[in-house]
Amino acid sequence: MLRDLLAADLADLDARALRRVRRSLDTPCGPRARVDGRALTAFCSNDYLGLAAEPTLGAALEAGVARWGTGSGASHLVSGHYAVHDALEARLAAFVGAERALYFSTGYMANAGTIPALVGRGDAIFADRLNHASLIDGALLSRAGISRYPHGDLAALERQLAASEAKRKLIVTDTVFSMDGDVAPLAEMQALAERFDAWLMVDDAHGFGVLGPQGRGALAEAGVASWRIVYVGTLGKAAGVSGAFVAGAADVVEWLMQKARTYVFTTGAPPALAAALLASLDLIEAGDAHRARLAHLIELLRNELRLDRWRLMPSRTPIQPIVIGDNAEAVAVARALWNEGLWVPAIRPPTVPPGTARLRVSLSAAHTEEEVRRLACALNALEARPV
Ligand SMILES: *Cc1c(COP(=O)(O)O)cnc(C)c1O
């Protein structure tokens, strides 16, 4: 019976320590959280600049609601596109140095819609093995051939590109890898894209607002620009609101507006969100102090950790993963931290490769030095005394 198969599938998740639970917060996003009456210091959000609960943004959202109401009422191409969406897109394009930008409701949708708009059956996609799930799903939806290269292995990428006879080629990569925290070699990848006449799509979900001058992102940091680069930034992480955008050459963005199904066939995001995002861009642009503080906390954590069995991954971004390996041990360590009032998520397969279960510490400019020290102390003690 169907129902029994489902029960067995759920039981299988339990048996492999892979069943996930949600924690319901009673407090706004930030390092000081309360869950079920328990006070916790949270190291799990992607709110890297501490903007998600920033009153200025709340005020901009309220003003946006007063001006534009709550819903957009239709898809963008029918009647759900507002002047404030235009203003946001123009601002985003200018901010990342692109000709034009298109605002999507989420990063998942931006990726799932952009890839199939750029390539299709008979074309070829070259994807880093550790790319985000939304890029993988976009690639599968496109029906193009998919070659996955080992993480960061540009020699393998080059071989795959050289062997391909596809008319349209698309290289796809995260900039900052979401579960590893390292940054893709964008200048070298751009050179390969040139050489093999490929598109280069970069997902800067964890770089936008954090990397580069004024937080303009990973491309600005690497100093690469080209009509062939399709840039995706997301707006629910460092930007502290919601949504995403794809930026690039005007003809590319025009094509996406015509063809990206996750743009065309969905209701436009509430225009008030665009108003909040315009305010967020002001804060990001003026946020050098936040970024400097974040860099300081990253260095502090790395200096304070004394790990031996576990492995702190090489990362200069706010994502600081500690690989434990075994699923059950990773969960046990996360639980022990939780009991000490420290909230760090355990990340298990399929989000990361089998055998590399890890704690994913993410830092925010809103953390204090004392909080970061306390986390390092707890981790050092737990590693020395297996749970
Ligand atoms: C979070 C994330 C996304 C999805 O963005 P959402 O706006 O949350 O849907 C896409 N790519 C990467 C690398 C991400 O980390």
GROMACS .gro file of C-alpha atoms and ligand atoms in nm:
model
  402
    1MET     CA    1   0.000   0.000   0.000
    2LEU     CA    2   0.104   0.350  -0.086
    3ARG     CA    3   0.068   0.470   0.274
    4ASP     CA    4   0.299   0.193   0.402
    5LEU     CA    5   0.564   0.285   0.146
    6LEU     CA    6   0.554   0.643   0.269
    7ALA     CA    7   0.582   0.528   0.632
    8ALA     CA    8   0.883   0.314   0.540
    9ASP     CA    9   1.045   0.609   0.360
   10LEU     CA   10   1.001   0.831   0.666
   11ALA     CA   11   1.134   0.555   0.894
   12ASP     CA   12   1.435   0.528   0.666
   13LEU     CA   13   1.511   0.898   0.721
   14ASP     CA   14   1.503   0.836   1.096
   15ALA     CA   15   1.726   0.530   1.067
   16ARG     CA   16   1.988   0.733   0.881
   17ALA     CA   17   1.964   1.034   1.115
   18LEU     CA   18   1.841   1.240   0.821
   19ARG     CA   19   1.500   1.355   0.941
   20ARG     CA   20   1.490   1.732   0.979
   21VAL     CA   21   1.291   1.935   1.223
   22ARG     CA   22   1.203   2.302   1.217
   23ARG     CA   23   1.257   2.531   1.512
   24SER     CA   24   0.995   2.800   1.555
   25LEU     CA   25   1.141   3.129   1.668
   26ASP     CA   26   0.960   3.370   1.898
   27THR     CA   27   1.203   3.651   1.815
   28PRO     CA   28   1.305   3.837   1.497
   29CYS     CA   29   1.605   3.717   1.299
   30GLY     CA   30   1.925   3.798   1.490
   31PRO     CA   31   2.196   3.649   1.710
   32ARG     CA   32   1.979   3.663   2.026
   33ALA     CA   33   1.696   3.418   1.961
   34ARG     CA   34   1.426   3.260   2.173
   35VAL     CA   35   1.285   2.921   2.076
   36ASP     CA   36   1.023   2.751   2.294
   37GLY     CA   37   1.111   2.984   2.578
   38ARG     CA   38   1.481   2.899   2.553
   39ALA     CA   39   1.732   3.179   2.498
   40LEU     CA   40   1.993   3.097   2.235
   41THR     CA   41   2.279   3.265   2.059
   42ALA     CA   42   2.217   3.185   1.695
   43PHE     CA   43   2.494   3.115   1.444
   44CYS     CA   44   2.272   2.993   1.167
   45SER     CA   45   2.120   3.270   0.961
   46ASN     CA   46   2.246   3.418   0.636
   47ASP     CA   47   2.168   3.766   0.766
   48TYR     CA   48   2.537   3.853   0.742
   49LEU     CA   49   2.504   4.226   0.796
   50GLY     CA   50   2.234   4.204   1.062
   51LEU     CA   51   1.978   4.385   0.845
   52ALA     CA   52   1.684   4.142   0.864
   53ALA     CA   53   1.540   4.305   1.175
   54GLU     CA   54   1.674   4.654   1.108
   55PRO     CA   55   1.405   4.912   1.200
   56THR     CA   56   1.492   5.135   0.902
   57LEU     CA   57   1.398   4.853   0.668
   58GLY     CA   58   1.080   4.782   0.861
   59ALA     CA   59   0.987   5.148   0.826
   60ALA     CA   60   1.058   5.138   0.452
   61LEU     CA   61   0.841   4.828   0.422
   62GLU     CA   62   0.558   4.998   0.612
   63ALA     CA   63   0.587   5.306   0.393
   64GLY     CA   64   0.588   5.076   0.092
   65VAL     CA   65   0.267   4.910   0.210
   66ALA     CA   66   0.107   5.249   0.271
   67ARG     CA   67   0.199   5.354  -0.084
   68TRP     CA   68   0.154   5.027  -0.275
   69GLY     CA   69  -0.066   4.800  -0.062
   70THR     CA   70   0.020   4.439   0.002
   71GLY     CA   71  -0.026   4.232  -0.312
   72SER     CA   72   0.087   4.288  -0.670
   73GLY     CA   73  -0.230   4.125  -0.803
   74ALA     CA   74  -0.083   3.959  -1.111
   75SER     CA   75   0.231   3.838  -1.280
   76HIS     CA   76   0.481   4.104  -1.389
   77LEU     CA   77   0.398   4.074  -1.759
   78VAL     CA   78   0.024   4.109  -1.702
   79SER     CA   79  -0.036   4.386  -1.448
   80GLY     CA   80   0.174   4.298  -1.142
   81HIS     CA   81   0.474   4.517  -1.224
   82TYR     CA   82   0.505   4.853  -1.045
   83ALA     CA   83   0.715   5.166  -1.076
   84VAL     CA   84   0.896   5.071  -0.755
   85HIS     CA   85   1.001   4.741  -0.918
   86ASP     CA   86   1.155   4.944  -1.202
   87ALA     CA   87   1.335   5.166  -0.953
   88LEU     CA   88   1.470   4.860  -0.772
   89GLU     CA   89   1.590   4.694  -1.091
   90ALA     CA   90   1.764   5.009  -1.210
   91ARG     CA   91   1.932   5.047  -0.872
   92LEU     CA   92   2.041   4.683  -0.858
   93ALA     CA   93   2.187   4.696  -1.210
   94ALA     CA   94   2.383   5.011  -1.131
   95PHE     CA   95   2.500   4.866  -0.800
   96VAL     CA   96   2.658   4.557  -0.956
   97GLY     CA   97   2.770   4.740  -1.271
   98ALA     CA   98   2.536   4.566  -1.514
   99GLU     CA   99   2.326   4.712  -1.795
  100ARG     CA  100   2.001   4.575  -1.664
  101ALA     CA  101   1.855   4.362  -1.386
  102LEU     CA  102   1.540   4.154  -1.343
  103TYR     CA  103   1.385   4.107  -0.999
  104PHE     CA  104   1.262   3.754  -0.917
  105SER     CA  105   1.057   3.646  -0.616
  106THR     CA  106   1.329   3.414  -0.481
  107GLY     CA  107   1.680   3.299  -0.564
  108TYR     CA  108   1.552   2.949  -0.618
  109MET     CA  109   1.319   3.081  -0.885
  110ALA     CA  110   1.585   3.302  -1.043
  111ASN     CA  111   1.813   3.000  -1.088
  112ALA     CA  112   1.541   2.755  -1.186
  113GLY     CA  113   1.415   2.997  -1.450
  114THR     CA  114   1.736   3.145  -1.587
  115ILE     CA  115   1.917   2.825  -1.682
  116PRO     CA  116   1.635   2.681  -1.896
  117ALA     CA  117   1.596   3.021  -2.063
  118LEU     CA  118   1.962   3.021  -2.166
  119VAL     CA  119   2.010   2.659  -2.273
  120GLY     CA  120   1.793   2.366  -2.382
  121ARG     CA  121   1.801   2.025  -2.541
  122GLY     CA  122   2.126   1.972  -2.731
  123ASP     CA  123   2.310   2.243  -2.536
  124ALA     CA  124   2.564   2.180  -2.261
  125ILE     CA  125   2.590   2.286  -1.896
  126PHE     CA  126   2.914   2.268  -1.697
  127ALA     CA  127   2.847   2.276  -1.326
  128ASP     CA  128   3.059   2.265  -1.014
  129ARG     CA  129   2.972   1.952  -0.820
  130LEU     CA  130   2.892   2.154  -0.508
  131ASN     CA  131   2.654   2.399  -0.673
  132HIS     CA  132   2.339   2.496  -0.487
  133ALA     CA  133   2.032   2.277  -0.535
  134SER     CA  134   1.848   2.552  -0.723
  135LEU     CA  135   2.120   2.554  -0.990
  136ILE     CA  136   2.104   2.177  -1.017
  137ASP     CA  137   1.727   2.187  -1.051
  138GLY     CA  138   1.748   2.464  -1.313
  139ALA     CA  139   1.996   2.253  -1.508
  140LEU     CA  140   1.768   1.948  -1.494
  141LEU     CA  141   1.468   2.154  -1.603
  142SER     CA  142   1.658   2.284  -1.906
  143ARG     CA  143   1.703   1.935  -2.055
  144ALA     CA  144   2.053   2.037  -2.164
  145GLY     CA  145   2.338   1.790  -2.117
  146ILE     CA  146   2.502   1.832  -1.776
  147SER     CA  147   2.871   1.780  -1.699
  148ARG     CA  148   2.958   1.820  -1.334
  149TYR     CA  149   3.322   1.890  -1.257
  150PRO     CA  150   3.490   1.820  -0.922
  151HIS     CA  151   3.462   2.117  -0.689
  152GLY     CA  152   3.686   2.401  -0.807
  153ASP     CA  153   3.871   2.179  -1.057
  154LEU     CA  154   3.928   2.415  -1.350
  155ALA     CA  155   4.145   2.166  -1.538
  156ALA     CA  156   3.850   1.926  -1.542
  157LEU     CA  157   3.619   2.208  -1.648
  158GLU     CA  158   3.856   2.296  -1.930
  159ARG     CA  159   3.868   1.934  -2.049
  160GLN     CA  160   3.490   1.912  -2.046
  161LEU     CA  161   3.455   2.238  -2.239
  162ALA     CA  162   3.713   2.129  -2.494
  163ALA     CA  163   3.535   1.797  -2.549
  164SER     CA  164   3.192   1.956  -2.598
  165GLU     CA  165   3.045   2.011  -2.941
  166ALA     CA  166   2.731   2.179  -2.813
  167LYS     CA  167   2.634   2.503  -2.985
  168ARG     CA  168   2.542   2.675  -2.659
  169LYS     CA  169   2.758   2.620  -2.353
  170LEU     CA  170   2.681   2.743  -2.004
  171ILE     CA  171   2.921   2.733  -1.710
  172VAL     CA  172   2.734   2.757  -1.379
  173THR     CA  173   2.884   2.814  -1.037
  174ASP     CA  174   2.816   2.942  -0.689
  175THR     CA  175   3.051   3.230  -0.607
  176VAL     CA  176   3.066   3.160  -0.234
  177PHE     CA  177   2.982   2.792  -0.186
  178SER     CA  178   2.696   2.781   0.057
  179MET     CA  179   2.806   2.480   0.263
  180ASP     CA  180   3.184   2.529   0.230
  181GLY     CA  181   3.235   2.904   0.241
  182ASP     CA  182   3.509   2.910  -0.022
  183VAL     CA  183   3.497   3.136  -0.328
  184ALA     CA  184   3.508   3.022  -0.692
  185PRO     CA  185   3.806   3.145  -0.903
  186LEU     CA  186   3.592   3.382  -1.110
  187ALA     CA  187   3.863   3.547  -1.320
  188GLU     CA  188   3.995   3.210  -1.438
  189MET     CA  189   3.644   3.090  -1.507
  190GLN     CA  190   3.568   3.401  -1.707
  191ALA     CA  191   3.883   3.335  -1.915
  192LEU     CA  192   3.761   2.981  -1.986
  193ALA     CA  193   3.416   3.113  -2.079
  194GLU     CA  194   3.583   3.352  -2.328
  195ARG     CA  195   3.800   3.083  -2.474
  196PHE     CA  196   3.518   2.836  -2.529
  197ASP     CA  197   3.248   3.094  -2.609
  198ALA     CA  198   3.034   2.994  -2.312
  199TRP     CA  199   2.794   3.180  -2.087
  200LEU     CA  200   2.916   3.212  -1.729
  201MET     CA  201   2.637   3.217  -1.472
  202VAL     CA  202   2.741   3.302  -1.117
  203ASP     CA  203   2.518   3.265  -0.812
  204ASP     CA  204   2.629   3.525  -0.560
  205ALA     CA  205   2.370   3.444  -0.294
  206HIS     CA  206   2.634   3.462  -0.019
  207GLY     CA  207   2.856   3.728  -0.174
  208PHE     CA  208   2.610   4.004  -0.254
  209GLY     CA  209   2.628   4.267   0.019
  210VAL     CA  210   2.930   4.099   0.176
  211LEU     CA  211   3.211   4.086  -0.081
  212GLY     CA  212   3.360   4.359  -0.296
  213PRO     CA  213   3.369   4.736  -0.257
  214GLN     CA  214   3.049   4.859  -0.084
  215GLY     CA  215   2.929   4.499  -0.087
  216ARG     CA  216   2.880   4.500  -0.465
  217GLY     CA  217   2.949   4.129  -0.473
  218ALA     CA  218   3.194   3.865  -0.587
  219LEU     CA  219   3.230   3.990  -0.945
  220ALA     CA  220   3.318   4.340  -0.830
  221GLU     CA  221   3.567   4.188  -0.587
  222ALA     CA  222   3.728   3.978  -0.860
  223GLY     CA  223   3.717   4.270  -1.104
  224VAL     CA  224   3.557   4.069  -1.383
  225ALA     CA  225   3.288   4.195  -1.618
  226SER     CA  226   3.159   4.074  -1.951
  227TRP     CA  227   2.838   4.054  -2.152
  228ARG     CA  228   2.869   3.678  -2.117
  229ILE     CA  229   2.842   3.683  -1.739
  230VAL     CA  230   2.495   3.630  -1.596
  231TYR     CA  231   2.494   3.743  -1.235
  232VAL     CA  232   2.245   3.623  -0.975
  233GLY     CA  233   2.221   3.804  -0.644
  234THR     CA  234   1.974   3.708  -0.374
  235LEU     CA  235   1.801   3.957  -0.147
  236GLY     CA  236   1.690   3.746   0.148
  237LYS     CA  237   2.039   3.695   0.290
  238ALA     CA  238   2.272   3.991   0.347
  239ALA     CA  239   2.005   4.226   0.208
  240GLY     CA  240   1.775   4.117   0.487
  241VAL     CA  241   1.449   4.116   0.291
  242SER     CA  242   1.342   3.870   0.021
  243GLY     CA  243   1.377   3.801  -0.349
  244ALA     CA  244   1.661   3.786  -0.598
  245PHE     CA  245   1.777   3.943  -0.920
  246VAL     CA  246   1.955   3.846  -1.236
  247ALA     CA  247   2.183   4.114  -1.382
  248GLY     CA  248   2.375   4.126  -1.706
  249ALA     CA  249   2.373   4.264  -2.058
  250ALA     CA  250   2.047   4.429  -2.162
  251ASP     CA  251   1.969   4.172  -2.432
  252VAL     CA  252   2.027   3.881  -2.194
  253VAL     CA  253   1.796   4.032  -1.932
  254GLU     CA  254   1.534   4.112  -2.195
  255TRP     CA  255   1.543   3.747  -2.304
  256LEU     CA  256   1.501   3.629  -1.945
  257MET     CA  257   1.204   3.861  -1.899
  258GLN     CA  258   1.047   3.699  -2.207
  259LYS     CA  259   1.141   3.339  -2.137
  260ALA     CA  260   1.220   3.261  -1.774
  261ARG     CA  261   0.913   3.062  -1.673
  262THR     CA  262   0.964   3.130  -1.301
  263TYR     CA  263   0.939   3.500  -1.385
  264VAL     CA  264   0.657   3.487  -1.638
  265PHE     CA  265   0.423   3.243  -1.466
  266THR     CA  266   0.421   3.366  -1.111
  267THR     CA  267   0.256   3.655  -0.929
  268GLY     CA  268   0.484   3.956  -0.890
  269ALA     CA  269   0.635   3.994  -0.544
  270PRO     CA  270   0.464   4.258  -0.330
  271PRO     CA  271   0.582   4.601  -0.448
  272ALA     CA  272   0.636   4.705  -0.085
  273LEU     CA  273   0.923   4.456  -0.072
  274ALA     CA  274   1.091   4.652  -0.348
  275ALA     CA  275   1.056   4.966  -0.136
  276ALA     CA  276   1.224   4.788   0.156
  277LEU     CA  277   1.496   4.659  -0.075
  278LEU     CA  278   1.577   5.009  -0.198
  279ALA     CA  279   1.635   5.106   0.166
  280SER     CA  280   1.843   4.792   0.215
  281LEU     CA  281   2.067   4.888  -0.077
  282ASP     CA  282   2.136   5.221   0.094
  283LEU     CA  283   2.245   5.036   0.408
  284ILE     CA  284   2.454   4.783   0.216
  285GLU     CA  285   2.629   5.056   0.020
  286ALA     CA  286   2.708   5.250   0.338
  287GLY     CA  287   2.785   4.930   0.530
  288ASP     CA  288   3.166   4.923   0.533
  289ALA     CA  289   3.166   4.928   0.913
  290HIS     CA  290   2.940   4.621   0.919
  291ARG     CA  291   3.165   4.440   0.673
  292ALA     CA  292   3.478   4.531   0.867
  293ARG     CA  293   3.319   4.403   1.187
  294LEU     CA  294   3.220   4.080   1.013
  295ALA     CA  295   3.576   4.030   0.887
  296HIS     CA  296   3.703   4.085   1.241
  297LEU     CA  297   3.462   3.826   1.387
  298ILE     CA  298   3.557   3.573   1.118
  299GLU     CA  299   3.923   3.614   1.209
  300LEU     CA  300   3.844   3.594   1.579
  301LEU     CA  301   3.654   3.265   1.542
  302ARG     CA  302   3.928   3.110   1.330
  303ASN     CA  303   4.194   3.215   1.576
  304GLU     CA  304   4.007   3.087   1.881
  305LEU     CA  305   3.922   2.742   1.746
  306ARG     CA  306   4.166   2.463   1.838
  307LEU     CA  307   4.038   2.163   1.649
  308ASP     CA  308   4.209   1.836   1.595
  309ARG     CA  309   3.967   1.558   1.494
  310TRP     CA  310   3.724   1.794   1.326
  311ARG     CA  311   3.822   2.015   1.037
  312LEU     CA  312   3.760   2.388   1.012
  313MET     CA  313   3.731   2.444   0.639
  314PRO     CA  314   3.943   2.711   0.471
  315SER     CA  315   3.701   3.002   0.436
  316ARG     CA  316   3.734   3.379   0.447
  317THR     CA  317   3.358   3.434   0.427
  318PRO     CA  318   3.098   3.443   0.706
  319ILE     CA  319   3.027   3.074   0.634
  320GLN     CA  320   3.265   2.882   0.862
  321PRO     CA  321   3.196   2.509   0.832
  322ILE     CA  322   3.340   2.252   1.068
  323VAL     CA  323   3.343   1.906   0.912
  324ILE     CA  324   3.266   1.629   1.159
  325GLY     CA  325   3.200   1.350   0.910
  326ASP     CA  326   2.947   1.120   1.069
  327ASN     CA  327   2.578   1.224   1.052
  328ALA     CA  328   2.490   1.109   1.401
  329GLU     CA  329   2.795   1.273   1.559
  330ALA     CA  330   2.725   1.601   1.382
  331VAL     CA  331   2.370   1.594   1.515
  332ALA     CA  332   2.490   1.503   1.866
  333VAL     CA  333   2.737   1.791   1.870
  334ALA     CA  334   2.472   2.035   1.746
  335ARG     CA  335   2.243   1.910   2.025
  336ALA     CA  336   2.515   1.953   2.287
  337LEU     CA  337   2.573   2.310   2.168
  338TRP     CA  338   2.199   2.372   2.176
  339ASN     CA  339   2.190   2.257   2.538
  340GLU     CA  340   2.454   2.518   2.613
  341GLY     CA  341   2.244   2.787   2.448
  342LEU     CA  342   2.437   2.791   2.120
  343TRP     CA  343   2.245   2.736   1.799
  344VAL     CA  344   2.454   2.596   1.515
  345PRO     CA  345   2.293   2.380   1.249
  346ALA     CA  346   2.421   2.033   1.162
  347ILE     CA  347   2.421   1.995   0.784
  348ARG     CA  348   2.388   1.642   0.652
  349PRO     CA  349   2.353   1.470   0.317
  350PRO     CA  350   2.197   1.526   0.072
  351THR     CA  351   2.278   1.893   0.135
  352VAL     CA  352   2.648   1.798   0.159
  353PRO     CA  353   2.829   1.488   0.021
  354PRO     CA  354   2.802   1.165   0.226
  355GLY     CA  355   3.062   1.139   0.501
  356THR     CA  356   3.104   1.517   0.531
  357ALA     CA  357   2.830   1.606   0.779
  358ARG     CA  358   2.926   1.933   0.936
  359LEU     CA  359   2.838   2.220   1.161
  360ARG     CA  360   2.773   2.527   0.953
  361VAL     CA  361   2.863   2.827   1.162
  362SER     CA  362   2.754   3.151   1.004
  363LEU     CA  363   2.859   3.481   1.144
  364SER     CA  364   2.686   3.815   1.134
  365ALA     CA  365   2.801   4.170   1.196
  366ALA     CA  366   2.540   4.166   1.473
  367HIS     CA  367   2.734   3.910   1.680
  368THR     CA  368   2.951   4.032   1.967
  369GLU     CA  369   3.312   3.923   2.023
  370GLU     CA  370   3.203   3.763   2.348
  371GLU     CA  371   2.945   3.549   2.165
  372VAL     CA  372   3.201   3.432   1.910
  373ARG     CA  373   3.450   3.349   2.186
  374ARG     CA  374   3.187   3.153   2.374
  375LEU     CA  375   3.112   2.947   2.065
  376ALA     CA  376   3.480   2.872   2.002
  377CYS     CA  377   3.526   2.771   2.365
  378ALA     CA  378   3.227   2.536   2.357
  379LEU     CA  379   3.344   2.375   2.032
  380ASN     CA  380   3.698   2.326   2.159
  381ALA     CA  381   3.563   2.158   2.474
  382LEU     CA  382   3.317   1.936   2.286
  383GLU     CA  383   3.578   1.813   2.045
  384ALA     CA  384   3.812   1.719   2.327
  385ARG     CA  385   3.532   1.532   2.510
  386PRO     CA  386   3.331   1.332   2.254
  387VAL     CA  387   2.955   1.347   2.307
  388LIG     C1  388   1.990   3.057  -0.059
  388LIG     C2  389   2.047   3.026  -0.193
  388LIG     C3  390   1.970   3.032  -0.309
  388LIG     C4  391   1.821   3.050  -0.304
  388LIG     O1  392   1.786   3.181  -0.277
  388LIG     P1  393   1.645   3.207  -0.209
  388LIG     O2  394   1.621   3.352  -0.231
  388LIG     O3  395   1.659   3.168  -0.066
  388LIG     O4  396   1.545   3.120  -0.280
  388LIG     C5  397   2.032   3.015  -0.430
  388LIG     N1  398   2.164   2.989  -0.438
  388LIG     C6  399   2.241   2.980  -0.328
  388LIG     C7  400   2.387   2.953  -0.343
  388LIG     C8  401   2.185   2.996  -0.202
  388LIG     O5  402   2.259   2.984  -0.093
   0.00000   0.00000   0.00000
